[in-house]
Amino acid sequence: MIFYQEKLKNKKMTIPWRVWTRLLLVATAFMFNQPVQAEVCLPPTVDEGLNLDIPCVGVDGQQYTAQILYKAPFWEYLSHAPSTCEWKVENCATLTSTMDLTVPNFALDGLSQIAVLKFDANESAPLRWTYQKHFENRAGESNGFSYNHGTLAPAKPTTEEVSGKKLLAIYMVGSDLEGRYKLGTKDLKELIRGYNALTNKEAIAVVVAFGGAKNWPGMRYASMAQILADSADNKFGNETGDDAYLYNEPRAVMGDKSALTHFLTFLQDNYGKANPRFLVLWNHGNGFLGYGKDQNNNMDGLSLTELHEAFTDSGTEKFDLIGFDACLMGSIEVANTIRHHAHYLQASQELEPGHGWNWEEVIQRYANHADLIEAGKSMVDNFVDNETHGKNRSGKTLSVVDLNQYDFVLTHLNTFADALTAKINAADPATITALNAALSPSSGAESYGKHGSNRLEFDLKHFATLIGGPESEALSQAIDNYVLHANNDGTRQNANGVSFLALNHNLYLSRKKVDKDQMVSFNGYEMNLWENLYVSESVWQLYKTIHALAQSDSQAPTVVDQVADARGGEFLNLDASDPLAQATGVVATFTDENLTTVRTIFGGVKSVEGEDNQLFLSVGAVQARPTEKNGQYFASAWDGQWYVMQYDEDEDPVWMPLAFENQYTDDTGQALTVYTAEVQFIRKVEDEVSTVGFFGDLVELFGDEEEPFPDDLAELEITFDANNNVVAHQVRPYLVIHENEADKRGHLAPGKETFDIQAGDEIRFLSTWLKFSPAGEIIGARFYPTTDGMLEVLQTPVFSFAAILLEDDEGDEMAPRYVMAAEDAEKGCTP
């Protein structure tokens, strides 16, 4: 735990001397009265002999200085003493429970470095460490980490009497949502309006922890009275004086479990007698990957494991209701964590709009409903149905579930998983067909956090229903008892209130994090990612079985036959008035027991100079229509018309490389189709250039996996009606999440805020070149901007459907072509 002052020589002890010494020193650590802190801790230094002088080492909530000498190939302990400097998270080293040492922010070879030293457990050797790894320090950058918990001063007790009151507590990690878009400020103002409208203010206690944004450094706790006072200048977090806040710690990292533990302890000590108690966690959410990104500490966030540890370490009693005003937290994996700490959970299966919940309504409905469950149901309906709160973006879902029913759901989920695993292992044809249909990105199970072929979560009940069988029916009934109320905005009509990790998600399959015992470094701490998504052994075996099934499919779909110049009416069961019935195109039959989707891709072809290969420029993708024959699909010929955007009245419209996302019928009976496109997007927000992250099918086209993702990439989503009129459009930011400093590229997670394209924005559409061999196989792909540079939008964009002119890199015109492409579970593709 902490550095040894000496070895114990008594070999007769039954407890190993190193363990005994650790126990003694842990006890001794609590006897130190830490001196009044003065100057901020300086970073560690390393001399020419590689000896380390560390002004600050964090150990079990205490700080020490330490000196370690390099005696090749080891670093040996020399001395340590209590530290008198003020903790600085990017400068202070940490020692883990296994004695491994992380040393940040020391200068080596002209660069700021982080080193990890592995403790040598050889009992006969001196206290020493060996080199494990080092990498460039990213402290202060958008893709670095805070490695250290730090030492947070205790909060002063409050004097508010809370017996007989309801408690509304909010843990608001501002991140970019506040730092760039001021959405935290907006929600606090909504909270004030709702509170001022209450006629029973004395019946509710409100406390908000907020911070983790550029304009909100550290963390503050504020009562409702303090929030009201803080709002006088229309800004929050800038009050001064000892009584401005219940607690104010500018060094706190809200994306670290130490800060959440501190807040939960404060609530238990000061608001534990309130009844009921409602805690809301506000910020970005990412399902089993966790919640809460601290903008001041490199978007450091809380994994589900850290959430569980924070609640456990705080000793807090169960909350009556825990809510996530965050994306994608309505999953079984999240419930598996929160069930230990709350009776009920309120969360969204899907991405949330940037504005999140309507806090004016949240506080009123919570305060005014005598029954907590009825209050939760009311909040769910208001979030989904309230069109006056921001814009009613597509994909709104929210549910409230009874965590006391979790074990019953898990029991039936295990039975369902065991049965499905057994049928897959037995190669049952009907099961394999149903499974691939459920996994299909276009027509499969309702899914969330989805873009292109990537899905983060599936709807658990809808997935089980598509698989079928008595186990599915029993699981569905258990889910119905578990979900007290669920609602959606009509775009997610099979949203039933609880989701689970997509069985073919690329983080699971492509990154191959499937080993129960594999340890990975997550958010700067040695953690097991398995712990964050593990629900039960039965479900885990199902994940692995589906992974193995996909990997065993080594052959792409095979074309059995095809008919050119086919008429749609001859193969499709359509009314004669349907335009597709008169259309001509290609009919093809594919064979592949793991076939998941068949698409028609429109574009143009050019030859490759000096090669027999051809390049196909992808313009758009739609779903091929299945015929009544198994494995047979019809693709209508392309007439060269596609979706375009007018961005400047003095310029020609630009075509948009859109891909089919999903289709649904709204509550008026109108059929709507959603397309998505990859774009570069820049917006000026309060004199800052706002760039957004990237997520989608083109991840592999950005080259070297060691290169970070560009930060100006986004996804455009456009919804059209049956007459190709635009009903809505939005651009959504995405976050790049890095597992550690060595993970330069990271993986991608959806953000909350969305934008309409408007005058003053800059945009560029991104497509792909597909390289075809002479045999017609896709042998490569590369990223392709459709214009030479960013387009400055000078008007409200106008979207339409029109004939387009396709040109290659040299400006030569290309004739319109179309390709039918079949894809299987292993992403094998046959054009």
CSV table of C-alpha atoms in Angstrom, one decimal, residues 152-153 217-221 246-253:
chain,number,residue,atom,x,y,z
A,152,LEU,CA,-10.5,15.6,-1.0
A,153,ALA,CA,-11.1,17.6,2.1
A,217,PRO,CA,-13.5,23.8,-12.4
A,218,GLY,CA,-13.5,21.1,-9.8
A,219,MET,CA,-16.8,20.4,-7.9
A,220,ARG,CA,-19.2,22.4,-5.8
A,221,TYR,CA,-22.2,21.4,-3.7
A,246,LEU,CA,-22.0,23.7,0.9
A,247,TYR,CA,-18.6,22.5,-0.5
A,248,ASN,CA,-16.1,23.8,-3.0
A,249,GLU,CA,-13.1,21.9,-4.2
A,250,PRO,CA,-11.4,23.2,-7.4
A,251,ARG,CA,-9.1,20.2,-7.5
A,252,ALA,CA,-11.8,17.5,-7.6
A,253,VAL,CA,-12.2,15.3,-10.7
